[in-house]
């Protein structure tokens, strides 16, 4: 059920949901590491069944709480497990790579769907609270009747959000709700591919920022970023660069298999 508090902030309820999701994330994490484990499709299905079923439960009730971020943080960890990405990965990449809509959009669509269903039953007493609601007393509160109906599908809202975002290598994906290539790759290749896509991996540049190596330079003397490994470093350069790698054709898969830099 949903735990109510005196001020209807749902803080305690969302704390409980956060803890439950964290426990279930630990279970899913046992299915895969950075270089071994189940395919992304198995992890995604497991996450939807174990984690998102919990996170979406009665979401329209508490979706406008300021404490939703407690749940979103754990869902971001879920998507990192699925995609094999590191913690510094830009958040807008996570739903795209895991092929799961962003949590805030999922809650918004569920809320709009509930309001639409209620509108079909005018005799319900809850209609009074929505149609003839009392004035809002606190600016911090965001009651359900103050929500502006978007009248858009989750795919359209996701596309708009992705268009307006500013992430590294944004050009690789034009339709965020479509499954990215490489979903059926082995765990090691899938992880390396996604870390190159997002520009966040265990290259010398990142390791130096994290304080794990003394120099950010490559053997060639230039700063070693993921794009440098794919597009500039003579020994590992791939024809077509990151764009070719993203498509994940046979040449790209062979390149990933032969890459001797563990990202």
Short mmCIF file of N, CA, C and O in Angstrom, two decimals, residues 145-200:
data_model
loop_
_atom_site.label_atom_id
_atom_site.label_comp_id
_atom_site.label_asym_id
_atom_site.label_seq_id
_atom_site.Cartn_x
_atom_site.Cartn_y
_atom_site.Cartn_z
N UNK A 145 -4.64 18.26 -9.59
CA UNK A 145 -5.46 19.08 -10.47
C UNK A 145 -4.69 20.26 -11.07
O UNK A 145 -5.18 20.91 -11.98
N UNK A 146 -3.50 20.52 -10.56
CA UNK A 146 -2.70 21.62 -11.12
C UNK A 146 -1.84 21.16 -12.29
O UNK A 146 -1.16 21.98 -12.92
N UNK A 147 -1.86 19.87 -12.59
CA UNK A 147 -1.04 19.34 -13.67
C UNK A 147 -1.64 19.70 -15.02
O UNK A 147 -2.85 19.55 -15.24
N UNK A 148 -0.81 20.17 -15.91
CA UNK A 148 -1.24 20.50 -17.27
C UNK A 148 -1.20 19.24 -18.12
O UNK A 148 -0.16 18.58 -18.23
N UNK A 149 -2.33 18.90 -18.71
CA UNK A 149 -2.39 17.70 -19.55
C UNK A 149 -1.58 17.92 -20.83
O UNK A 149 -1.76 18.92 -21.53
N UNK A 150 -0.70 16.98 -21.12
CA UNK A 150 0.14 17.12 -22.31
C UNK A 150 -0.54 16.59 -23.57
O UNK A 150 -0.26 17.05 -24.67
N UNK A 151 -1.42 15.59 -23.38
CA UNK A 151 -2.10 14.95 -24.52
C UNK A 151 -1.12 14.39 -25.54
O UNK A 151 -1.38 14.38 -26.74
N UNK A 152 0.03 13.96 -25.05
CA UNK A 152 1.04 13.35 -25.92
C UNK A 152 1.37 11.96 -25.41
O UNK A 152 1.23 11.67 -24.23
N UNK A 153 1.83 11.13 -26.32
CA UNK A 153 2.26 9.79 -25.93
C UNK A 153 3.61 9.89 -25.24
O UNK A 153 4.32 10.90 -25.36
N UNK A 154 3.96 8.83 -24.54
CA UNK A 154 5.25 8.83 -23.85
C UNK A 154 6.41 8.89 -24.85
O UNK A 154 7.46 9.47 -24.56
N UNK A 155 6.20 8.33 -26.04
CA UNK A 155 7.24 8.39 -27.07
C UNK A 155 7.47 9.83 -27.54
O UNK A 155 8.61 10.25 -27.73
N UNK A 156 6.38 10.58 -27.69
CA UNK A 156 6.51 11.98 -28.13
C UNK A 156 7.18 12.83 -27.05
O UNK A 156 8.06 13.65 -27.35
N UNK A 157 6.78 12.63 -25.81
CA UNK A 157 7.39 13.40 -24.72
C UNK A 157 8.87 13.06 -24.57
O UNK A 157 9.71 13.93 -24.32
N UNK A 158 9.19 11.78 -24.73
CA UNK A 158 10.58 11.35 -24.63
C UNK A 158 11.42 11.94 -25.76
O UNK A 158 12.54 12.39 -25.55
N UNK A 159 10.85 11.96 -26.97
CA UNK A 159 11.56 12.53 -28.11
C UNK A 159 11.82 14.02 -27.90
O UNK A 159 12.92 14.52 -28.20
N UNK A 160 10.84 14.74 -27.36
CA UNK A 160 11.04 16.17 -27.08
C UNK A 160 12.11 16.38 -26.02
O UNK A 160 12.95 17.29 -26.14
N UNK A 161 12.09 15.55 -25.01
CA UNK A 161 13.08 15.68 -23.94
C UNK A 161 14.48 15.39 -24.47
O UNK A 161 15.44 16.10 -24.13
N UNK A 162 14.60 14.37 -25.31
CA UNK A 162 15.91 14.02 -25.87
C UNK A 162 16.41 15.10 -26.82
O UNK A 162 17.61 15.41 -26.84
N UNK A 163 15.51 15.71 -27.59
CA UNK A 163 15.90 16.77 -28.51
C UNK A 163 16.48 17.97 -27.78
O UNK A 163 17.43 18.61 -28.25
N UNK A 164 15.93 18.25 -26.61
CA UNK A 164 16.34 19.44 -25.85
C UNK A 164 17.49 19.17 -24.89
O UNK A 164 17.93 20.08 -24.19
N UNK A 165 17.95 17.94 -24.84
CA UNK A 165 19.04 17.63 -23.92
C UNK A 165 20.38 17.89 -24.59
O UNK A 165 20.49 17.99 -25.81
N UNK A 166 21.41 17.99 -23.78
CA UNK A 166 22.75 18.27 -24.29
C UNK A 166 23.72 17.25 -23.70
O UNK A 166 24.32 17.49 -22.65
N UNK A 167 23.83 16.12 -24.36
CA UNK A 167 24.73 15.07 -23.88
C UNK A 167 25.79 14.80 -24.93
O UNK A 167 25.63 15.11 -26.11
N UNK A 168 26.87 14.21 -24.49
CA UNK A 168 27.96 13.88 -25.40
C UNK A 168 27.51 12.83 -26.41
O UNK A 168 26.81 11.88 -26.07
N UNK A 169 27.89 13.03 -27.66
CA UNK A 169 27.54 12.12 -28.77
C UNK A 169 26.02 12.00 -28.97
O UNK A 169 25.50 10.94 -29.33
N UNK A 170 25.34 13.10 -28.74
CA UNK A 170 23.88 13.15 -28.90
C UNK A 170 23.44 12.73 -30.30
O UNK A 170 22.36 12.15 -30.48
N UNK A 171 24.27 13.00 -31.29
CA UNK A 171 23.92 12.75 -32.69
C UNK A 171 23.73 11.27 -33.00
O UNK A 171 23.14 10.91 -34.03
N UNK A 172 24.21 10.39 -32.13
CA UNK A 172 24.12 8.96 -32.41
C UNK A 172 22.69 8.45 -32.40
O UNK A 172 22.37 7.48 -33.09
N UNK A 173 21.82 9.08 -31.63
CA UNK A 173 20.45 8.60 -31.46
C UNK A 173 19.48 9.70 -31.85
O UNK A 173 19.54 10.81 -31.34
N UNK A 174 18.58 9.38 -32.77
CA UNK A 174 17.55 10.34 -33.19
C UNK A 174 16.18 9.98 -32.62
O UNK A 174 15.35 10.85 -32.41
N UNK A 175 15.95 8.68 -32.39
CA UNK A 175 14.67 8.22 -31.82
C UNK A 175 14.98 7.52 -30.50
O UNK A 175 15.39 6.35 -30.49
N UNK A 176 14.81 8.19 -29.37
CA UNK A 176 15.27 7.64 -28.09
C UNK A 176 14.52 6.40 -27.63
O UNK A 176 15.07 5.60 -26.86
N UNK A 177 13.28 6.19 -28.08
CA UNK A 177 12.52 5.04 -27.59
C UNK A 177 12.80 3.77 -28.38
O UNK A 177 12.29 2.70 -28.03
N UNK A 178 13.60 3.87 -29.45
CA UNK A 178 13.97 2.66 -30.21
C UNK A 178 15.19 2.01 -29.57
O UNK A 178 16.08 2.69 -29.06
N UNK A 179 15.24 0.71 -29.61
CA UNK A 179 16.34 -0.03 -28.98
C UNK A 179 17.64 0.20 -29.75
O UNK A 179 17.69 0.05 -30.97
N UNK A 180 18.69 0.58 -29.04
CA UNK A 180 19.97 0.86 -29.69
C UNK A 180 20.60 -0.44 -30.17
O UNK A 180 20.36 -1.51 -29.59
N UNK A 181 21.41 -0.40 -31.22
CA UNK A 181 22.08 -1.61 -31.70
C UNK A 181 23.02 -2.18 -30.64
O UNK A 181 23.59 -1.45 -29.83
N UNK A 182 23.16 -3.50 -30.65
CA UNK A 182 24.10 -4.16 -29.74
C UNK A 182 23.47 -4.76 -28.51
O UNK A 182 24.19 -5.25 -27.62
N UNK A 183 22.15 -4.76 -28.43
CA UNK A 183 21.47 -5.26 -27.23
C UNK A 183 21.74 -6.74 -26.98
O UNK A 183 21.64 -7.21 -25.85
N UNK A 184 22.08 -7.47 -28.04
CA UNK A 184 22.29 -8.92 -27.89
C UNK A 184 23.77 -9.28 -27.78
O UNK A 184 24.11 -10.46 -27.77
N UNK A 185 24.64 -8.28 -27.69
CA UNK A 185 26.07 -8.56 -27.56
C UNK A 185 26.37 -9.18 -26.20
O UNK A 185 25.58 -9.09 -25.26
N UNK A 186 27.53 -9.80 -26.11
CA UNK A 186 27.97 -10.31 -24.82
C UNK A 186 28.16 -9.15 -23.86
O UNK A 186 28.32 -7.99 -24.27
N UNK A 187 28.18 -9.45 -22.57
CA UNK A 187 28.24 -8.40 -21.56
C UNK A 187 29.48 -7.52 -21.71
O UNK A 187 29.40 -6.29 -21.62
N UNK A 188 30.63 -8.12 -21.98
CA UNK A 188 31.87 -7.35 -22.09
C UNK A 188 31.81 -6.38 -23.26
O UNK A 188 32.19 -5.21 -23.13
N UNK A 189 31.31 -6.84 -24.41
CA UNK A 189 31.24 -5.97 -25.58
C UNK A 189 30.17 -4.89 -25.41
O UNK A 189 30.36 -3.74 -25.80
N UNK A 190 29.04 -5.27 -24.82
CA UNK A 190 27.94 -4.32 -24.58
C UNK A 190 28.40 -3.19 -23.66
O UNK A 190 28.11 -2.02 -23.89
N UNK A 191 29.13 -3.55 -22.61
CA UNK A 191 29.62 -2.55 -21.66
C UNK A 191 30.60 -1.60 -22.33
O UNK A 191 30.50 -0.37 -22.19
N UNK A 192 31.56 -2.15 -23.07
CA UNK A 192 32.55 -1.31 -23.75
C UNK A 192 31.89 -0.40 -24.77
O UNK A 192 32.23 0.79 -24.88
N UNK A 193 30.93 -0.93 -25.51
CA UNK A 193 30.22 -0.14 -26.53
C UNK A 193 29.50 1.05 -25.90
O UNK A 193 29.59 2.18 -26.39
N UNK A 194 28.79 0.81 -24.81
CA UNK A 194 28.04 1.89 -24.17
C UNK A 194 28.94 2.93 -23.53
O UNK A 194 28.62 4.13 -23.50
N UNK A 195 30.07 2.51 -23.01
CA UNK A 195 30.99 3.47 -22.41
C UNK A 195 31.63 4.36 -23.47
O UNK A 195 31.93 5.52 -23.21
N UNK A 196 31.81 3.82 -24.66
CA UNK A 196 32.33 4.64 -25.76
C UNK A 196 31.24 5.58 -26.26
O UNK A 196 31.49 6.75 -26.54
N UNK A 197 30.01 5.08 -26.36
CA UNK A 197 28.90 5.93 -26.80
C UNK A 197 28.74 7.15 -25.89
O UNK A 197 28.51 8.26 -26.36
N UNK A 198 28.84 6.93 -24.60
CA UNK A 198 28.60 8.01 -23.64
C UNK A 198 29.84 8.83 -23.35
O UNK A 198 29.76 9.87 -22.68
N UNK A 199 31.00 8.37 -23.81
CA UNK A 199 32.24 9.09 -23.56
C UNK A 199 32.72 8.99 -22.13
O UNK A 199 33.54 9.80 -21.68
N UNK A 200 32.22 7.99 -21.41
CA UNK A 200 32.60 7.81 -20.00
C UNK A 200 33.05 6.37 -19.78
O UNK A 200 32.23 5.45 -19.77
#
